[in-house]
Amino acid sequence: YSGIRALRGVSLTVTKGEIFALIGPNGAGKSTLLNAASGLVPLAEGSISLEGEKISGRSAHAIARAGLIQVPEGRRVIAPLTV
């Protein structure tokens, strides 16, 4: 963000079927990590893969089509939808 690197040295693996939680205090980089994985924030270096396929560098909508989506809590995104 504006020349400031918000994350450094992040490495994590989430396997299929695993439940994963990302927790930490305000300003720890949780949202930045999710936004980078979702293609909303460009990576300065490194890569992100989904099911063995590199997705970093793709547009946000292409990453969503590949299966990685983000539904922010508390924004009533799903509430008005019918099933």
XYZ file of C-alpha atoms in Angstrom:
83
model
C 0.000 0.000 0.000
C 1.549 3.261 -1.161
C 5.014 1.720 -1.168
C 4.625 0.035 2.226
C 4.935 -3.750 2.243
C 2.198 -5.002 4.578
C 3.228 -8.681 4.578
C 6.584 -10.435 4.525
C 7.538 -14.087 4.617
C 4.020 -15.497 4.668
C 3.782 -19.184 3.899
C 0.754 -21.347 4.525
C -0.923 -24.412 3.127
C -4.595 -25.278 3.414
C -5.478 -28.766 2.235
C -8.773 -29.797 0.680
C -11.417 -30.522 3.315
C -9.488 -28.730 6.041
C -11.088 -26.039 8.189
C -8.835 -22.997 8.360
C -9.035 -19.873 10.513
C -6.910 -16.759 10.162
C -6.910 -14.789 13.391
C -4.889 -11.903 14.755
C -5.071 -8.348 16.046
C -6.055 -5.317 13.989
C -3.288 -4.367 11.591
C -1.715 -7.840 11.516
C -2.337 -8.284 7.769
C -5.304 -10.666 7.729
C -7.320 -8.633 5.227
C -4.227 -7.923 3.137
C -3.464 -11.645 2.903
C -7.026 -12.478 1.853
C -7.122 -9.584 -0.628
C -3.804 -10.697 -2.139
C -5.028 -14.281 -2.458
C -8.245 -13.000 -4.068
C -6.349 -10.870 -6.600
C -7.503 -7.555 -5.148
C -3.993 -6.509 -4.054
C -0.965 -7.141 -6.313
C 1.908 -9.249 -4.984
C 5.345 -7.635 -4.730
C 6.916 -11.108 -4.873
C 6.086 -14.762 -4.393
C 3.117 -16.681 -5.692
C -0.243 -18.115 -4.706
C -1.510 -21.483 -5.920
C -4.929 -23.098 -5.785
C -5.061 -26.881 -6.129
C -1.536 -26.869 -7.556
C -2.249 -24.188 -10.179
C -0.657 -20.743 -9.911
C -3.357 -18.075 -9.564
C -1.256 -15.059 -8.568
C -1.221 -12.434 -11.295
C -4.723 -13.311 -12.478
C -7.621 -10.881 -12.227
C -9.935 -11.119 -9.226
C -12.808 -12.474 -11.327
C -10.566 -15.172 -12.850
C -9.456 -16.231 -9.353
C -13.096 -16.383 -8.229
C -13.949 -18.529 -11.260
C -11.079 -20.842 -10.294
C -12.808 -21.398 -6.950
C -11.254 -19.003 -4.448
C -13.884 -16.554 -3.255
C -14.208 -14.142 -0.377
C -17.467 -13.320 1.415
C -16.870 -10.524 3.925
C -18.634 -10.997 7.259
C -21.158 -8.454 8.447
C -21.903 -6.902 5.056
C -25.239 -8.666 4.557
C -24.049 -10.025 1.197
C -26.076 -13.239 1.478
C -29.006 -12.087 3.673
C -31.276 -10.735 0.860
C -30.776 -13.788 -1.392
C -33.321 -16.602 -1.673
C -32.385 -20.266 -1.882
